[in-house]
PDB file of C-alpha atoms in Angstrom:
ATOM      1  CA  LYS A  69     141.834 110.459  34.805  1.00 84.00           C
ATOM      2  CA  SER A  70     140.673 107.135  36.912  1.00 82.00           C
ATOM      3  CA  PHE A  71     141.150 109.634  40.678  1.00 84.00           C
ATOM      4  CA  ALA A  72     138.999 112.699  38.568  1.00 85.00           C
ATOM      5  CA  ASN A  73     136.697 112.435  41.069  1.00 83.00           C
ATOM      6  CA  LEU A  74     138.107 111.523  44.219  1.00 85.00           C
ATOM      7  CA  PRO A  75     138.362 115.374  45.219  1.00 87.00           C
ATOM      8  CA  MET A  76     134.188 115.648  44.986  1.00 83.00           C
ATOM      9  CA  ALA A  77     133.703 112.627  46.758  1.00 81.00           C
ATOM     10  CA  PHE A  78     136.351 113.183  49.753  1.00 83.00           C
ATOM     11  CA  THR A  79     134.684 116.131  50.067  1.00 83.00           C
ATOM     12  CA  ASN A  80     131.738 114.161  50.566  1.00 80.00           C
ATOM     13  CA  GLU A  81     132.845 111.740  52.686  1.00 78.00           C
ATOM     14  CA  LEU A  82     132.137 109.441  50.116  1.00 77.00           C
ATOM     15  CA  ASP A  83     128.672 109.866  50.663  1.00 81.00           C
ATOM     16  CA  TRP A  84     126.297 111.095  48.477  1.00 82.00           C
ATOM     17  CA  PRO A  85     123.713 113.761  49.400  1.00 87.00           C
ATOM     18  CA  GLN A  86     122.404 114.467  45.959  1.00 89.00           C
ATOM     19  CA  PHE A  87     121.025 111.199  45.963  1.00 90.00           C
ATOM     20  CA  SER A  88     119.711 110.511  49.822  1.00 91.00           C
ATOM     21  CA  GLU A  89     116.300 110.333  51.370  1.00 94.00           C
ATOM     22  CA  ILE A  90     116.080 113.860  52.392  1.00 95.00           C
ATOM     23  CA  THR A  91     117.898 116.204  50.175  1.00 94.00           C
ATOM     24  CA  GLY A  92     118.517 114.386  46.948  1.00 94.00           C
ATOM     25  CA  PHE A  93     117.933 116.042  43.931  1.00 93.00           C
ATOM     26  CA  LEU A  94     119.946 114.524  41.743  1.00 91.00           C
ATOM     27  CA  ASN A  95     119.066 111.617  39.120  1.00 88.00           C
ATOM     28  CA  SER A  96     120.820 108.482  40.154  1.00 78.00           C
ATOM     29  CA  THR A  97     122.974 106.250  38.320  1.00 75.00           C
ATOM     30  CA  ILE A  98     124.552 104.179  41.067  1.00 75.00           C
ATOM     31  CA  GLY A  99     122.410 101.138  41.429  1.00 80.00           C
ATOM     32  CA  GLY A 100     118.924 102.496  42.224  1.00 88.00           C
ATOM     33  CA  TRP A 101     116.920 105.750  42.171  1.00 93.00           C
ATOM     34  CA  THR A 102     116.582 108.712  43.246  1.00 94.00           C
ATOM     35  CA  ASP A 103     113.212 110.113  45.226  1.00 95.00           C
ATOM     36  CA  SER A 104     113.841 111.990  48.049  1.00 96.00           C
ATOM     37  CA  LEU A 105     111.216 114.513  50.755  1.00 97.00           C
ATOM     38  CA  TYR A 106     112.623 117.360  48.850  1.00 96.00           C
ATOM     39  CA  LEU A 107     111.995 116.437  44.999  1.00 95.00           C
ATOM     40  CA  ARG A 108     108.786 115.751  46.626  1.00 97.00           C
ATOM     41  CA  LEU A 109     107.957 118.982  48.271  1.00 97.00           C
ATOM     42  CA  ARG A 110     109.204 120.629  45.491  1.00 95.00           C
ATOM     43  CA  ARG A 111     106.547 118.625  43.371  1.00 95.00           C
ATOM     44  CA  ARG A 112     103.994 119.396  45.990  1.00 97.00           C
ATOM     45  CA  ASN A 113     104.894 123.389  45.487  1.00 96.00           C
ATOM     46  CA  ARG A 114     107.640 125.170  43.251  1.00 94.00           C
ATOM     47  CA  CYS A 115     108.209 127.351  45.512  1.00 93.00           C
ATOM     48  CA  ASN A 116     110.550 124.787  47.556  1.00 94.00           C
ATOM     49  CA  HIS A 117     112.963 125.036  44.735  1.00 94.00           C
ATOM     50  CA  ARG A 118     116.571 124.580  45.763  1.00 93.00           C
ATOM     51  CA  ASP A 119     115.324 125.341  49.216  1.00 95.00           C
ATOM     52  CA  LEU A 120     117.587 122.238  50.931  1.00 95.00           C
ATOM     53  CA  GLN A 121     120.098 121.932  53.130  1.00 95.00           C
ATOM     54  CA  ASN A 122     122.217 118.617  54.158  1.00 93.00           C
ATOM     55  CA  ILE A 123     123.940 119.689  57.652  1.00 92.00           C
ATOM     56  CA  SER A 124     124.554 116.240  58.495  1.00 87.00           C
ATOM     57  CA  GLN A 125     127.821 113.736  58.491  1.00 86.00           C
ATOM     58  CA  ASN A 126     129.123 109.743  58.841  1.00 86.00           C
ATOM     59  CA  GLY A 127     129.136 109.107  62.605  1.00 88.00           C
ATOM     60  CA  GLY A 128     126.502 112.192  63.073  1.00 92.00           C
ATOM     61  CA  SER A 129     125.598 111.244  66.793  1.00 96.00           C
ATOM     62  CA  SER A 130     123.090 113.114  69.329  1.00 97.00           C
ATOM     63  CA  GLY A 131     126.283 114.301  70.804  1.00 96.00           C
ATOM     64  CA  ASN A 132     128.313 115.619  67.577  1.00 93.00           C
ATOM     65  CA  LEU A 133     125.001 116.999  66.329  1.00 95.00           C
ATOM     66  CA  LEU A 134     125.280 119.728  69.031  1.00 95.00           C
ATOM     67  CA  TYR A 135     128.194 121.317  66.715  1.00 94.00           C
ATOM     68  CA  LEU A 136     126.960 119.918  63.638  1.00 94.00           C
ATOM     69  CA  ILE A 137     123.224 121.835  63.628  1.00 95.00           C
ATOM     70  CA  LYS A 138     125.278 125.569  64.136  1.00 95.00           C
ATOM     71  CA  SER A 139     125.711 125.183  60.307  1.00 95.00           C
ATOM     72  CA  LEU A 140     121.627 125.383  59.978  1.00 96.00           C
ATOM     73  CA  ALA A 141     121.102 128.725  57.490  1.00 95.00           C
ATOM     74  CA  ARG A 142     117.832 129.972  57.926  1.00 96.00           C
ATOM     75  CA  ASN A 143     116.610 133.394  58.688  1.00 96.00           C
ATOM     76  CA  GLN A 144     114.455 132.831  61.911  1.00 97.00           C
ATOM     77  CA  LEU A 145     112.293 136.597  60.716  1.00 96.00           C
ATOM     78  CA  LEU A 146     112.612 136.754  56.928  1.00 96.00           C
ATOM     79  CA  ASP A 147     111.977 133.120  55.738  1.00 97.00           C
ATOM     80  CA  ASN A 148     109.928 130.686  55.136  1.00 95.00           C
ATOM     81  CA  PRO A 149     109.230 128.176  58.013  1.00 97.00           C
ATOM     82  CA  ALA A 150     111.123 124.899  57.516  1.00 97.00           C
ATOM     83  CA  ILE A 151     110.750 120.932  57.888  1.00 97.00           C
ATOM     84  CA  VAL A 152     113.681 119.670  60.157  1.00 98.00           C
ATOM     85  CA  VAL A 153     114.546 115.596  59.741  1.00 97.00           C
ATOM     86  CA  TYR A 154     116.541 114.753  62.741  1.00 97.00           C
ATOM     87  CA  ALA A 155     117.821 111.039  62.326  1.00 96.00           C
ATOM     88  CA  THR A 156     120.880 110.156  64.342  1.00 96.00           C
ATOM     89  CA  ILE A 157     119.739 106.035  62.521  1.00 95.00           C
ATOM     90  CA  GLY A 158     122.545 103.972  65.109  1.00 96.00           C
ATOM     91  CA  ASN A 159     125.190 105.999  65.780  1.00 97.00           C
ATOM     92  CA  ASP A 160     124.146 107.148  69.124  1.00 98.00           C
ATOM     93  CA  VAL A 161     124.970 102.903  70.117  1.00 98.00           C
ATOM     94  CA  CYS A 162     127.700 102.656  67.208  1.00 97.00           C
ATOM     95  CA  ASN A 163     131.644 102.891  67.811  1.00 95.00           C
ATOM     96  CA  GLY A 164     134.382 100.709  67.065  1.00 92.00           C
ATOM     97  CA  ASN A 165     135.690 100.193  70.806  1.00 93.00           C
ATOM     98  CA  ARG A 166     136.628  97.409  72.590  1.00 91.00           C
ATOM     99  CA  ASP A 167     133.914  97.463  75.346  1.00 95.00           C
ATOM    100  CA  THR A 168     131.400  99.109  72.622  1.00 96.00           C
ATOM    101  CA  LEU A 169     128.320  98.801  75.106  1.00 97.00           C
ATOM    102  CA  ALA A 170     129.955 101.339  77.609  1.00 97.00           C
ATOM    103  CA  TYR A 171     130.443 103.978  75.060  1.00 97.00           C
ATOM    104  CA  MET A 172     126.945 104.273  74.029  1.00 98.00           C
ATOM    105  CA  THR A 173     125.357 107.441  74.535  1.00 98.00           C
ATOM    106  CA  THR A 174     122.730 106.506  77.281  1.00 98.00           C
ATOM    107  CA  PRO A 175     119.259 107.510  77.937  1.00 98.00           C
ATOM    108  CA  LYS A 176     119.447 110.525  80.312  1.00 98.00           C
ATOM    109  CA  GLU A 177     122.650 111.600  77.844  1.00 98.00           C
ATOM    110  CA  MET A 178     120.366 111.366  74.423  1.00 98.00           C
ATOM    111  CA  PHE A 179     117.014 112.864  76.668  1.00 98.00           C
ATOM    112  CA  SER A 180     119.836 116.658  77.248  1.00 98.00           C
ATOM    113  CA  ASN A 181     121.472 116.010  73.238  1.00 98.00           C
ATOM    114  CA  VAL A 182     118.017 116.166  71.856  1.00 98.00           C
ATOM    115  CA  VAL A 183     116.727 119.037  73.919  1.00 98.00           C
ATOM    116  CA  GLN A 184     119.844 121.370  73.726  1.00 98.00           C
ATOM    117  CA  ALA A 185     119.352 120.977  69.411  1.00 98.00           C
ATOM    118  CA  LEU A 186     115.708 121.364  69.722  1.00 98.00           C
ATOM    119  CA  GLN A 187     116.283 124.725  72.439  1.00 98.00           C
ATOM    120  CA  TYR A 188     119.110 125.708  69.381  1.00 98.00           C
ATOM    121  CA  LEU A 189     116.247 125.231  66.412  1.00 98.00           C
ATOM    122  CA  ASP A 190     114.260 126.891  68.407  1.00 98.00           C
ATOM    123  CA  SER A 191     115.910 130.195  68.822  1.00 97.00           C
ATOM    124  CA  HIS A 192     116.788 129.902  64.923  1.00 97.00           C
ATOM    125  CA  LEU A 193     114.058 128.645  63.166  1.00 98.00           C
ATOM    126  CA  PRO A 194     111.122 130.860  61.421  1.00 98.00           C
ATOM    127  CA  ASN A 195     107.933 130.257  63.194  1.00 98.00           C
ATOM    128  CA  GLY A 196     105.644 127.549  61.895  1.00 97.00           C
ATOM    129  CA  SER A 197     108.465 125.109  61.776  1.00 98.00           C
ATOM    130  CA  HIS A 198     108.152 121.056  61.808  1.00 98.00           C
ATOM    131  CA  VAL A 199     110.822 118.832  63.386  1.00 98.00           C
ATOM    132  CA  ILE A 200     110.308 115.469  62.776  1.00 98.00           C
ATOM    133  CA  LEU A 201     112.365 113.081  65.206  1.00 98.00           C
ATOM    134  CA  THR A 202     113.497 109.904  63.501  1.00 97.00           C
ATOM    135  CA  GLY A 203     114.058 106.531  65.718  1.00 98.00           C
ATOM    136  CA  LEU A 204     117.100 104.498  65.579  1.00 98.00           C
ATOM    137  CA  VAL A 205     117.668 101.374  63.196  1.00 97.00           C
ATOM    138  CA  ASP A 206     117.674  97.851  64.710  1.00 97.00           C
ATOM    139  CA  GLY A 207     121.062  96.863  63.055  1.00 97.00           C
ATOM    140  CA  ARG A 208     120.620  93.096  63.607  1.00 98.00           C
ATOM    141  CA  PHE A 209     118.850  93.401  59.864  1.00 97.00           C
ATOM    142  CA  LEU A 210     122.341  94.039  59.144  1.00 97.00           C
ATOM    143  CA  TRP A 211     124.040  90.597  60.341  1.00 98.00           C
ATOM    144  CA  ASP A 212     120.865  88.372  59.932  1.00 98.00           C
ATOM    145  CA  ASN A 213     120.528  89.299  55.884  1.00 97.00           C
ATOM    146  CA  LEU A 214     124.791  89.393  55.463  1.00 97.00           C
ATOM    147  CA  HIS A 215     126.701  87.460  57.443  1.00 97.00           C
ATOM    148  CA  ASP A 216     127.284  84.842  55.133  1.00 96.00           C
ATOM    149  CA  ARG A 217     127.006  86.449  51.978  1.00 97.00           C
ATOM    150  CA  TYR A 218     130.649  87.387  49.599  1.00 96.00           C
ATOM    151  CA  HIS A 219     131.574  90.749  50.016  1.00 95.00           C
ATOM    152  CA  PRO A 220     132.557  92.368  46.833  1.00 94.00           C
ATOM    153  CA  LEU A 221     136.030  91.788  47.758  1.00 92.00           C
ATOM    154  CA  GLY A 222     135.469  88.215  47.638  1.00 93.00           C
ATOM    155  CA  GLN A 223     133.291  87.362  45.229  1.00 91.00           C
ATOM    156  CA  LEU A 224     135.572  86.389  42.353  1.00 92.00           C
ATOM    157  CA  ASN A 225     137.516  83.434  44.535  1.00 93.00           C
ATOM    158  CA  ARG A 226     134.348  83.208  46.718  1.00 93.00           C
ATOM    159  CA  ASP A 227     136.612  83.709  49.819  1.00 94.00           C
ATOM    160  CA  VAL A 228     135.798  86.631  51.680  1.00 96.00           C
ATOM    161  CA  THR A 229     132.157  86.922  53.682  1.00 97.00           C
ATOM    162  CA  TYR A 230     130.789  89.796  55.621  1.00 97.00           C
ATOM    163  CA  SER A 231     131.258  88.057  58.678  1.00 97.00           C
ATOM    164  CA  GLN A 232     134.983  87.604  58.024  1.00 96.00           C
ATOM    165  CA  ILE A 233     134.933  91.500  56.646  1.00 95.00           C
ATOM    166  CA  TYR A 234     133.541  92.633  60.115  1.00 96.00           C
ATOM    167  CA  SER A 235     135.897  90.627  62.234  1.00 95.00           C
ATOM    168  CA  PHE A 236     138.725  92.042  60.159  1.00 94.00           C
ATOM    169  CA  LEU A 237     137.161  95.836  60.526  1.00 93.00           C
ATOM    170  CA  ASP A 238     136.990  94.953  64.918  1.00 93.00           C
ATOM    171  CA  CYS A 239     140.253  93.301  65.094  1.00 92.00           C
ATOM    172  CA  LEU A 240     141.651  96.411  63.384  1.00 92.00           C
ATOM    173  CA  GLN A 241     139.665  98.811  65.781  1.00 90.00           C
ATOM    174  CA  VAL A 242     137.635 100.675  62.998  1.00 91.00           C
ATOM    175  CA  SER A 243     134.694  98.862  62.643  1.00 94.00           C
ATOM    176  CA  PRO A 244     132.098 101.281  62.192  1.00 93.00           C
ATOM    177  CA  CYS A 245     129.587  99.228  64.682  1.00 96.00           C
ATOM    178  CA  SER A 246     131.004  96.573  67.361  1.00 96.00           C
ATOM    179  CA  GLY A 247     127.462  96.275  68.252  1.00 97.00           C
ATOM    180  CA  TRP A 248     126.346  95.158  65.686  1.00 98.00           C
ATOM    181  CA  MET A 249     128.736  94.173  63.177  1.00 97.00           C
ATOM    182  CA  THR A 250     129.752  90.761  65.349  1.00 97.00           C
ATOM    183  CA  PRO A 251     129.284  87.084  65.133  1.00 97.00           C
ATOM    184  CA  ASN A 252     128.323  87.762  68.760  1.00 97.00           C
ATOM    185  CA  GLU A 253     124.131  87.068  69.495  1.00 98.00           C
ATOM    186  CA  THR A 254     124.094  88.526  72.882  1.00 98.00           C
ATOM    187  CA  LEU A 255     126.366  91.664  72.392  1.00 98.00           C
ATOM    188  CA  ARG A 256     124.071  92.378  68.856  1.00 98.00           C
ATOM    189  CA  ASN A 257     120.665  91.842  71.017  1.00 98.00           C
ATOM    190  CA  LEU A 258     122.043  94.098  73.620  1.00 98.00           C
ATOM    191  CA  THR A 259     123.076  97.219  71.146  1.00 98.00           C
ATOM    192  CA  SER A 260     119.326  96.724  69.789  1.00 98.00           C
ATOM    193  CA  GLU A 261     117.985  97.183  73.105  1.00 98.00           C
ATOM    194  CA  ARG A 262     119.758 100.581  73.931  1.00 98.00           C
ATOM    195  CA  ALA A 263     118.767 101.760  71.006  1.00 98.00           C
ATOM    196  CA  LEU A 264     114.972 101.118  71.691  1.00 98.00           C
ATOM    197  CA  GLN A 265     115.616 103.077  74.902  1.00 98.00           C
ATOM    198  CA  LEU A 266     116.906 105.607  72.835  1.00 98.00           C
ATOM    199  CA  SER A 267     113.828 105.883  70.119  1.00 98.00           C
ATOM    200  CA  ASN A 268     111.604 105.898  72.955  1.00 98.00           C
ATOM    201  CA  VAL A 269     114.050 108.612  74.696  1.00 98.00           C
ATOM    202  CA  LEU A 270     113.056 110.639  71.017  1.00 98.00           C
ATOM    203  CA  LYS A 271     109.169 109.425  71.111  1.00 98.00           C
ATOM    204  CA  GLU A 272     108.705 110.744  74.829  1.00 98.00           C
ATOM    205  CA  ILE A 273     110.320 114.056  73.930  1.00 98.00           C
ATOM    206  CA  ALA A 274     107.984 114.735  70.719  1.00 98.00           C
ATOM    207  CA  ARG A 275     105.300 113.655  73.296  1.00 98.00           C
ATOM    208  CA  SER A 276     105.956 115.731  75.991  1.00 97.00           C
ATOM    209  CA  GLU A 277     108.442 118.123  75.244  1.00 97.00           C
ATOM    210  CA  LYS A 278     106.862 121.644  73.621  1.00 97.00           C
ATOM    211  CA  PHE A 279     108.365 124.571  71.373  1.00 98.00           C
ATOM    212  CA  ALA A 280     107.426 128.153  70.554  1.00 98.00           C
ATOM    213  CA  ASN A 281     108.492 127.694  66.743  1.00 98.00           C
ATOM    214  CA  PHE A 282     107.567 124.464  65.541  1.00 98.00           C
ATOM    215  CA  ASP A 283     106.065 121.318  66.839  1.00 97.00           C
ATOM    216  CA  ILE A 284     107.371 117.814  66.562  1.00 98.00           C
ATOM    217  CA  PHE A 285     106.409 114.358  65.577  1.00 98.00           C
ATOM    218  CA  TYR A 286     108.295 111.235  65.779  1.00 98.00           C
ATOM    219  CA  MET A 287     108.313 108.118  63.509  1.00 98.00           C
ATOM    220  CA  ASP A 288     110.426 104.926  64.114  1.00 97.00           C
ATOM    221  CA  PHE A 289     112.944 104.114  61.442  1.00 96.00           C
ATOM    222  CA  PRO A 290     111.154 102.619  58.748  1.00 95.00           C
ATOM    223  CA  LEU A 291     113.134  99.667  57.731  1.00 95.00           C
ATOM    224  CA  ARG A 292     111.077  96.518  58.622  1.00 94.00           C
ATOM    225  CA  GLN A 293     108.416  98.639  56.308  1.00 96.00           C
ATOM    226  CA  THR A 294     111.259  99.182  53.455  1.00 97.00           C
ATOM    227  CA  ALA A 295     112.026  95.745  53.424  1.00 97.00           C
ATOM    228  CA  GLU A 296     108.994  94.543  53.339  1.00 97.00           C
ATOM    229  CA  GLU A 297     108.181  97.251  49.908  1.00 96.00           C
ATOM    230  CA  TRP A 298     111.444  95.637  48.354  1.00 97.00           C
ATOM    231  CA  HIS A 299     109.924  92.200  48.942  1.00 97.00           C
ATOM    232  CA  LYS A 300     106.949  92.505  47.013  1.00 97.00           C
ATOM    233  CA  MET A 301     108.638  93.862  43.815  1.00 97.00           C
ATOM    234  CA  GLY A 302     110.643  90.457  44.011  1.00 97.00           C
ATOM    235  CA  GLY A 303     113.711  92.159  45.767  1.00 97.00           C
ATOM    236  CA  GLU A 304     116.291  90.655  48.615  1.00 97.00           C
ATOM    237  CA  PRO A 305     116.876  92.212  51.854  1.00 97.00           C
ATOM    238  CA  TRP A 306     120.380  92.428  51.414  1.00 97.00           C
ATOM    239  CA  GLN A 307     120.206  94.448  48.702  1.00 96.00           C
ATOM    240  CA  LEU A 308     118.732  97.194  51.248  1.00 96.00           C
ATOM    241  CA  ILE A 309     122.295  97.939  52.357  1.00 96.00           C
ATOM    242  CA  GLU A 310     126.044  99.070  50.813  1.00 92.00           C
ATOM    243  CA  PRO A 311     127.602  96.295  49.433  1.00 92.00           C
ATOM    244  CA  VAL A 312     130.599  97.559  49.999  1.00 89.00           C
ATOM    245  CA  ASP A 313     130.644  98.933  53.806  1.00 88.00           C
ATOM    246  CA  GLY A 314     127.982  96.010  54.229  1.00 91.00           C
ATOM    247  CA  PHE A 315     126.723  99.026  56.772  1.00 92.00           C
ATOM    248  CA  HIS A 316     125.292 102.191  55.520  1.00 90.00           C
ATOM    249  CA  PRO A 317     121.321 102.103  53.536  1.00 92.00           C
ATOM    250  CA  SER A 318     121.758 101.632  49.702  1.00 92.00           C
ATOM    251  CA  GLN A 319     120.658 103.635  47.290  1.00 92.00           C
ATOM    252  CA  ILE A 320     117.055 101.617  46.666  1.00 95.00           C
ATOM    253  CA  ALA A 321     116.639 101.930  51.078  1.00 95.00           C
ATOM    254  CA  ALA A 322     116.928 105.185  50.411  1.00 93.00           C
ATOM    255  CA  ALA A 323     114.553 106.026  47.825  1.00 95.00           C
ATOM    256  CA  LEU A 324     112.286 103.486  49.092  1.00 96.00           C
ATOM    257  CA  GLY A 325     112.551 105.247  52.601  1.00 96.00           C
ATOM    258  CA  THR A 326     111.032 108.612  51.493  1.00 96.00           C
ATOM    259  CA  SER A 327     107.676 107.300  50.113  1.00 95.00           C
ATOM    260  CA  ILE A 328     107.389 105.650  53.670  1.00 96.00           C
ATOM    261  CA  THR A 329     108.109 108.818  55.181  1.00 96.00           C
ATOM    262  CA  TRP A 330     105.805 110.845  52.804  1.00 97.00           C
ATOM    263  CA  GLN A 331     102.711 108.493  53.144  1.00 96.00           C
ATOM    264  CA  LYS A 332     103.111 108.811  57.204  1.00 96.00           C
ATOM    265  CA  ALA A 333     103.046 112.689  56.953  1.00 96.00           C
ATOM    266  CA  LEU A 334     100.273 113.063  53.893  1.00 96.00           C
ATOM    267  CA  HIS A 335      98.352 110.992  56.362  1.00 97.00           C
ATOM    268  CA  GLU A 336      99.291 111.801  59.888  1.00 97.00           C
ATOM    269  CA  TRP A 337     100.510 115.318  60.085  1.00 96.00           C
ATOM    270  CA  PRO A 338      99.587 116.564  56.492  1.00 95.00           C
ATOM    271  CA  GLN A 339      99.876 120.654  57.975  1.00 96.00           C
ATOM    272  CA  VAL A 340     104.225 119.542  57.905  1.00 97.00           C
ATOM    273  CA  LEU A 341     104.076 119.340  54.026  1.00 96.00           C
ATOM    274  CA  GLY A 342     101.943 122.090  52.931  1.00 94.00           C
ATOM    275  CA  LYS A 343      99.319 122.913  50.348  1.00 94.00           C
ATOM    276  CA  GLU A 344      99.846 122.119  47.334  1.00 96.00           C
ATOM    277  CA  ASN A 345     100.667 125.464  45.146  1.00 97.00           C
ATOM    278  CA  PRO A 346      98.303 126.122  42.751  1.00 98.00           C
ATOM    279  CA  PHE A 347     100.422 127.934  40.355  1.00 97.00           C
ATOM    280  CA  ASN A 348     103.150 125.036  39.826  1.00 96.00           C
ATOM    281  CA  ASP A 349     102.525 124.637  36.036  1.00 95.00           C
ATOM    282  CA  GLN A 350     103.062 128.990  35.721  1.00 96.00           C
ATOM    283  CA  ILE A 351     106.326 128.379  37.853  1.00 94.00           C
ATOM    284  CA  GLU A 352     107.805 125.791  35.882  1.00 92.00           C
ATOM    285  CA  ALA A 353     106.425 127.556  32.147  1.00 94.00           C
ATOM    286  CA  ILE A 354     108.545 130.966  33.502  1.00 94.00           C
ATOM    287  CA  PHE A 355     111.722 129.307  35.169  1.00 91.00           C
ATOM    288  CA  LYS A 356     111.395 126.095  33.318  1.00 87.00           C
ATOM    289  CA  ASP A 357     112.571 122.594  35.474  1.00 80.00           C
ATOM    290  CA  GLN A 358     116.624 123.913  36.169  1.00 82.00           C
ATOM    291  CA  GLY A 359     117.103 120.019  36.828  1.00 75.00           C
ATOM    292  CA  GLY A 360     115.786 120.151  40.693  1.00 68.00           C
ATOM    293  CA  HIS A 361     119.085 121.819  42.075  1.00 72.00           C
TER     294      HIS A 361
END
């Protein structure tokens, strides 16, 4: 029975898209709570019920998103407009190669990859859709807040820190991000410098490129605001990172990030979210709650 859930865990890449920041729909019991763009859109308009797709994967960069994006399911003529959130977070600068800088996406490659993806979306999304481009994260947050803390493997005997885990993964050449998960401060800074360059490419695309079937918006990755919000709630920065891998955002970070994204859209791009449905109560009375999924 201990391994009964393994098939589901592996098919989800050991992630939990059902609890995620954009498409989460189940109540979380894994160290946080669930809040998502989908759940908020569903509350705003019950006609958004079950209208969600999560077509990302671990390591999803602007390059392999060109392949992943083809699994988008939307009928251009018959379906309602979509909201697409395009976020590679750190995957365009993160790799486990020895010469990690040489394998990072360049600004020129980023521009080409993203424009190709947007051209594909333009040929598949219904008219009136919206695309939100999310900037890359500043992953120095990882080392700054975790390096001297004990990893779960070392908490019992107080003998394994995240710094040691990062070095071990790097030694095996299986680090998810050699550029940020390293004691080399110069390398961490160079990785963040490239991430900022790539974010600026996204910002420029949102400013200058035009497409027939959707408008484009840009927002910075909301890690800084998330950390500030969590601090106000009495939390510590290290709690925003998934404890086992020491790399991905935690469940708490995902839920808090939702609120920041929602507020930005509500105040700056209200047309993206659509109007509140005045018939929500009647829809729920007829179809009941159905659990959000």
